[in-house]
Tab-separated table of N, CA and C in Angstrom:
chain	number	residue	atom	x	y	z
M	17	MET	N	3.510	-22.432	-176.965
M	17	MET	CA	2.335	-23.184	-176.657
M	17	MET	C	2.258	-23.328	-175.187
M	18	ALA	N	1.004	-23.323	-174.656
M	18	ALA	CA	0.814	-23.414	-173.268
M	18	ALA	C	0.892	-24.864	-172.850
M	19	LYS	N	1.514	-25.114	-171.706
M	19	LYS	CA	1.715	-26.393	-171.143
M	19	LYS	C	0.416	-26.907	-170.563
M	20	GLU	N	0.090	-28.102	-170.709
M	20	GLU	CA	-1.190	-28.679	-170.304
M	20	GLU	C	-1.060	-28.822	-168.796
M	21	PHE	N	-2.138	-28.545	-168.083
M	21	PHE	CA	-2.251	-28.644	-166.580
M	21	PHE	C	-3.330	-29.568	-166.247
M	22	SER	N	-2.902	-30.501	-165.254
M	22	SER	CA	-3.971	-31.474	-164.714
M	22	SER	C	-3.684	-31.769	-163.303
M	23	TYR	N	-4.788	-32.149	-162.569
M	23	TYR	CA	-4.636	-32.459	-161.231
M	23	TYR	C	-5.653	-33.573	-160.894
M	24	THR	N	-5.362	-34.367	-159.810
M	24	THR	CA	-6.189	-35.284	-159.310
M	24	THR	C	-6.222	-35.163	-157.859
M	25	ILE	N	-7.453	-35.075	-157.346
M	25	ILE	CA	-7.692	-35.019	-155.829
M	25	ILE	C	-7.610	-36.499	-155.384
M	26	GLU	N	-6.571	-36.842	-154.790
M	26	GLU	CA	-6.379	-38.236	-154.266
M	26	GLU	C	-7.169	-38.385	-153.010
M	27	LYS	N	-7.221	-37.444	-152.245
M	27	LYS	CA	-8.008	-37.590	-150.890
M	27	LYS	C	-8.451	-36.243	-150.424
M	28	ARG	N	-9.763	-36.098	-150.183
M	28	ARG	CA	-10.324	-34.832	-149.600
M	28	ARG	C	-10.252	-34.990	-148.168
M	29	LEU	N	-9.410	-34.338	-147.448
M	29	LEU	CA	-9.150	-34.332	-146.044
M	29	LEU	C	-10.136	-33.524	-145.174
M	30	GLY	N	-10.653	-32.425	-145.753
M	30	GLY	CA	-11.696	-31.693	-144.954
M	30	GLY	C	-11.780	-30.250	-145.230
M	31	ILE	N	-12.799	-29.644	-144.756
M	31	ILE	CA	-13.097	-28.239	-144.961
M	31	ILE	C	-12.581	-27.604	-143.761
M	32	VAL	N	-11.747	-26.574	-144.001
M	32	VAL	CA	-10.950	-25.788	-142.850
M	32	VAL	C	-12.007	-24.656	-142.460
M	33	SER	N	-12.638	-24.014	-143.443
M	33	SER	CA	-13.462	-22.931	-143.107
M	33	SER	C	-14.587	-22.817	-144.137
M	34	ASN	N	-15.747	-22.425	-143.761
M	34	ASN	CA	-16.829	-22.042	-144.571
M	34	ASN	C	-17.268	-20.677	-144.371
M	35	ALA	N	-16.307	-19.913	-143.945
M	35	ALA	CA	-16.535	-18.448	-143.577
M	35	ALA	C	-16.985	-17.548	-144.679
M	36	SER	N	-16.665	-17.918	-145.941
M	36	SER	CA	-17.133	-17.159	-147.013
M	36	SER	C	-17.879	-18.063	-148.047
M	37	SER	N	-18.358	-17.598	-149.149
M	37	SER	CA	-19.037	-18.377	-150.113
M	37	SER	C	-18.128	-19.537	-150.775
M	38	LEU	N	-16.839	-19.350	-150.511
M	38	LEU	CA	-15.896	-20.441	-151.204
M	38	LEU	C	-15.266	-21.182	-150.018
M	39	PRO	N	-15.592	-22.406	-149.875
M	39	PRO	CA	-15.017	-23.263	-148.759
M	39	PRO	C	-13.402	-23.411	-149.048
M	40	LEU	N	-12.768	-23.242	-147.870
M	40	LEU	CA	-11.314	-23.542	-147.765
M	40	LEU	C	-11.046	-25.001	-147.446
M	41	GLU	N	-10.447	-25.641	-148.369
M	41	GLU	CA	-10.314	-27.097	-148.105
M	41	GLU	C	-8.779	-27.551	-148.103
M	42	LEU	N	-8.553	-28.608	-147.329
M	42	LEU	CA	-7.284	-29.200	-147.298
M	42	LEU	C	-7.471	-30.542	-148.028
M	43	ASN	N	-6.714	-30.799	-148.993
M	43	ASN	CA	-6.749	-31.981	-149.777
M	43	ASN	C	-5.333	-32.556	-150.150
M	44	LEU	N	-5.269	-33.775	-150.497
M	44	LEU	CA	-4.091	-34.328	-151.051
M	44	LEU	C	-4.260	-34.427	-152.555
M	45	ILE	N	-3.488	-33.711	-153.268
M	45	ILE	CA	-3.589	-33.483	-154.596
M	45	ILE	C	-2.300	-33.777	-155.500
M	46	SER	N	-2.383	-34.467	-156.561
M	46	SER	CA	-1.283	-34.799	-157.486
M	46	SER	C	-1.533	-33.773	-158.603
M	47	PHE	N	-0.417	-32.953	-158.905
M	47	PHE	CA	-0.433	-32.011	-159.995
M	47	PHE	C	0.435	-32.581	-161.129
M	48	ASN	N	-0.125	-32.650	-162.268
M	48	ASN	CA	0.631	-33.083	-163.640
M	48	ASN	C	1.260	-34.446	-163.385
M	49	GLY	N	0.632	-35.344	-162.562
M	49	GLY	CA	1.245	-36.700	-162.423
M	49	GLY	C	2.307	-36.829	-161.408
M	50	ALA	N	2.683	-35.666	-160.878
M	50	ALA	CA	3.648	-35.786	-159.695
M	50	ALA	C	3.236	-36.398	-158.405
M	51	PRO	N	4.139	-36.748	-157.546
M	51	PRO	CA	3.581	-37.243	-156.194
M	51	PRO	C	2.655	-36.237	-155.541
M	52	ALA	N	1.591	-36.657	-154.847
M	52	ALA	CA	0.676	-35.923	-154.229
M	52	ALA	C	1.261	-35.058	-153.156
M	53	LYS	N	0.697	-33.689	-152.967
M	53	LYS	CA	1.080	-32.895	-151.899
M	53	LYS	C	-0.192	-32.424	-151.255
M	54	TYR	N	-0.071	-31.983	-150.022
M	54	TYR	CA	-1.154	-31.385	-149.224
M	54	TYR	C	-1.328	-29.997	-149.781
M	55	ASP	N	-2.550	-29.779	-150.113
M	55	ASP	CA	-2.994	-28.608	-150.794
M	55	ASP	C	-4.141	-27.831	-150.008
M	56	LEU	N	-3.894	-26.572	-149.717
M	56	LEU	CA	-4.876	-25.730	-149.018
M	56	LEU	C	-5.258	-24.678	-149.924
M	57	ARG	N	-6.604	-24.562	-150.292
M	57	ARG	CA	-7.154	-23.507	-151.267
M	57	ARG	C	-8.639	-23.479	-151.096
M	58	LYS	N	-9.216	-22.366	-151.675
M	58	LYS	CA	-10.676	-22.205	-151.758
M	58	LYS	C	-11.043	-22.820	-153.127
M	59	TRP	N	-12.306	-23.380	-153.147
M	59	TRP	CA	-12.884	-23.932	-154.212
M	59	TRP	C	-14.202	-23.293	-154.649
M	60	ARG	N	-14.456	-22.926	-155.894
M	60	ARG	CA	-15.716	-22.506	-156.388
M	60	ARG	C	-16.432	-23.541	-157.067
M	61	THR	N	-17.750	-23.573	-156.637
M	61	THR	CA	-18.702	-24.594	-157.304
M	61	THR	C	-19.689	-23.921	-158.220
M	62	LYS	N	-19.578	-24.239	-159.493
M	62	LYS	CA	-20.466	-23.613	-160.487
M	62	LYS	C	-21.822	-24.160	-160.397
M	63	ASP	N	-22.842	-23.603	-161.063
M	63	ASP	CA	-24.111	-24.123	-161.145
M	63	ASP	C	-24.219	-25.549	-161.682
M	64	THR	N	-23.247	-25.867	-162.613
M	64	THR	CA	-23.244	-27.170	-163.153
M	64	THR	C	-22.634	-28.222	-162.262
M	65	GLY	N	-22.226	-27.807	-161.089
M	65	GLY	CA	-21.564	-28.806	-160.050
M	65	GLY	C	-20.077	-28.855	-160.262
M	66	GLU	N	-19.516	-28.310	-161.407
M	66	GLU	CA	-18.074	-28.361	-161.629
M	66	GLU	C	-17.347	-27.498	-160.583
M	67	ARG	N	-16.272	-28.027	-160.006
M	67	ARG	CA	-15.479	-27.288	-159.039
M	67	ARG	C	-14.266	-26.699	-159.645
M	68	THR	N	-13.929	-25.449	-159.464
M	68	THR	CA	-12.740	-24.913	-159.986
M	68	THR	C	-11.951	-24.380	-158.778
M	69	MET	N	-10.553	-24.545	-158.873
M	69	MET	CA	-9.684	-24.234	-157.768
M	69	MET	C	-9.388	-22.571	-157.891
M	70	GLN	N	-9.213	-22.057	-156.767
M	70	GLN	CA	-8.740	-20.731	-156.638
M	70	GLN	C	-7.257	-20.810	-156.201
M	71	LYS	N	-6.639	-19.543	-155.918
M	71	LYS	CA	-5.295	-19.584	-155.517
M	71	LYS	C	-5.171	-20.351	-154.188
M	72	GLY	N	-4.012	-20.977	-154.079
M	72	GLY	CA	-3.804	-21.808	-152.849
M	72	GLY	C	-2.311	-22.038	-152.689
M	73	ILE	N	-2.035	-22.856	-151.732
M	73	ILE	CA	-0.664	-23.212	-151.328
M	73	ILE	C	-0.553	-24.740	-151.073
M	74	THR	N	0.665	-25.225	-151.401
M	74	THR	CA	0.864	-26.753	-151.377
M	74	THR	C	1.989	-26.960	-150.397
M	75	PHE	N	1.900	-28.067	-149.699
M	75	PHE	CA	2.924	-28.444	-148.692
M	75	PHE	C	3.314	-29.865	-148.922
M	76	THR	N	4.597	-30.231	-148.699
M	76	THR	CA	5.021	-31.601	-148.560
M	76	THR	C	4.559	-32.079	-147.265
M	77	ARG	N	4.629	-33.382	-147.006
M	77	ARG	CA	4.280	-33.913	-145.693
M	77	ARG	C	5.172	-33.256	-144.619
M	78	GLU	N	6.398	-33.128	-144.802
M	78	GLU	CA	7.338	-32.539	-143.891
M	78	GLU	C	6.971	-31.054	-143.603
M	79	GLU	N	6.691	-30.292	-144.665
M	79	GLU	CA	6.325	-28.880	-144.487
M	79	GLU	C	5.066	-28.723	-143.579
M	80	LEU	N	4.032	-29.659	-143.898
M	80	LEU	CA	2.875	-29.551	-143.149
M	80	LEU	C	3.076	-29.945	-141.621
M	81	ALA	N	3.986	-30.955	-141.437
M	81	ALA	CA	4.249	-31.285	-140.069
M	81	ALA	C	4.983	-30.148	-139.294
M	82	ASP	N	5.850	-29.442	-140.025
M	82	ASP	CA	6.548	-28.237	-139.525
M	82	ASP	C	5.561	-27.107	-139.190
M	83	LEU	N	4.632	-26.903	-140.088
M	83	LEU	CA	3.525	-25.907	-139.869
M	83	LEU	C	2.732	-26.286	-138.624
M	84	LYS	N	2.419	-27.553	-138.493
M	84	LYS	CA	1.561	-27.932	-137.365
M	84	LYS	C	2.302	-27.741	-136.069
M	85	ARG	N	3.539	-28.022	-136.037
M	85	ARG	CA	4.486	-27.787	-134.787
M	85	ARG	C	4.486	-26.298	-134.575
M	86	PHE	N	4.701	-25.528	-135.585
M	86	PHE	CA	4.770	-24.080	-135.439
M	86	PHE	C	3.480	-23.481	-134.855
M	87	LEU	N	2.218	-23.948	-135.445
M	87	LEU	CA	0.992	-23.531	-134.873
M	87	LEU	C	0.696	-23.927	-133.567
M	88	ASN	N	1.112	-25.101	-133.105
M	88	ASN	CA	0.814	-25.607	-131.836
M	88	ASN	C	1.669	-24.875	-130.782
M	89	ASN	N	2.823	-24.293	-131.181
M	89	ASN	CA	3.598	-23.548	-130.250
M	89	ASN	C	3.328	-22.019	-130.132
M	90	MET	N	2.391	-21.652	-131.057
M	90	MET	CA	1.928	-20.181	-130.999
M	90	MET	C	1.119	-19.914	-129.744
M	91	GLU	N	1.460	-18.772	-129.098
M	91	GLU	CA	0.692	-18.474	-127.887
M	91	GLU	C	-0.449	-17.513	-128.099
M	92	ASP	N	-0.374	-16.801	-129.267
M	92	ASP	CA	-1.365	-15.721	-129.598
M	92	ASP	C	-2.750	-16.182	-129.986
M	93	ILE	N	-2.869	-17.467	-130.420
M	93	ILE	CA	-4.096	-17.899	-130.840
M	93	ILE	C	-4.836	-18.921	-129.936
């Protein structure tokens, strides 16, 4: 039997990119009642207004802070 999946967007932090038809968003999301994590993914909005998540990646607060430091130290961008 398939395990039930649920999520709650606790805070919409912002749109990172609108370069395609699917906006890339950073949100704070709780999956299956677990503590919320930072979530970066694209979202599809159906004609009904319902939003469905696409593939993405989640970060703890510490991982996101590490990524921020990493990006700030990159010289190529």
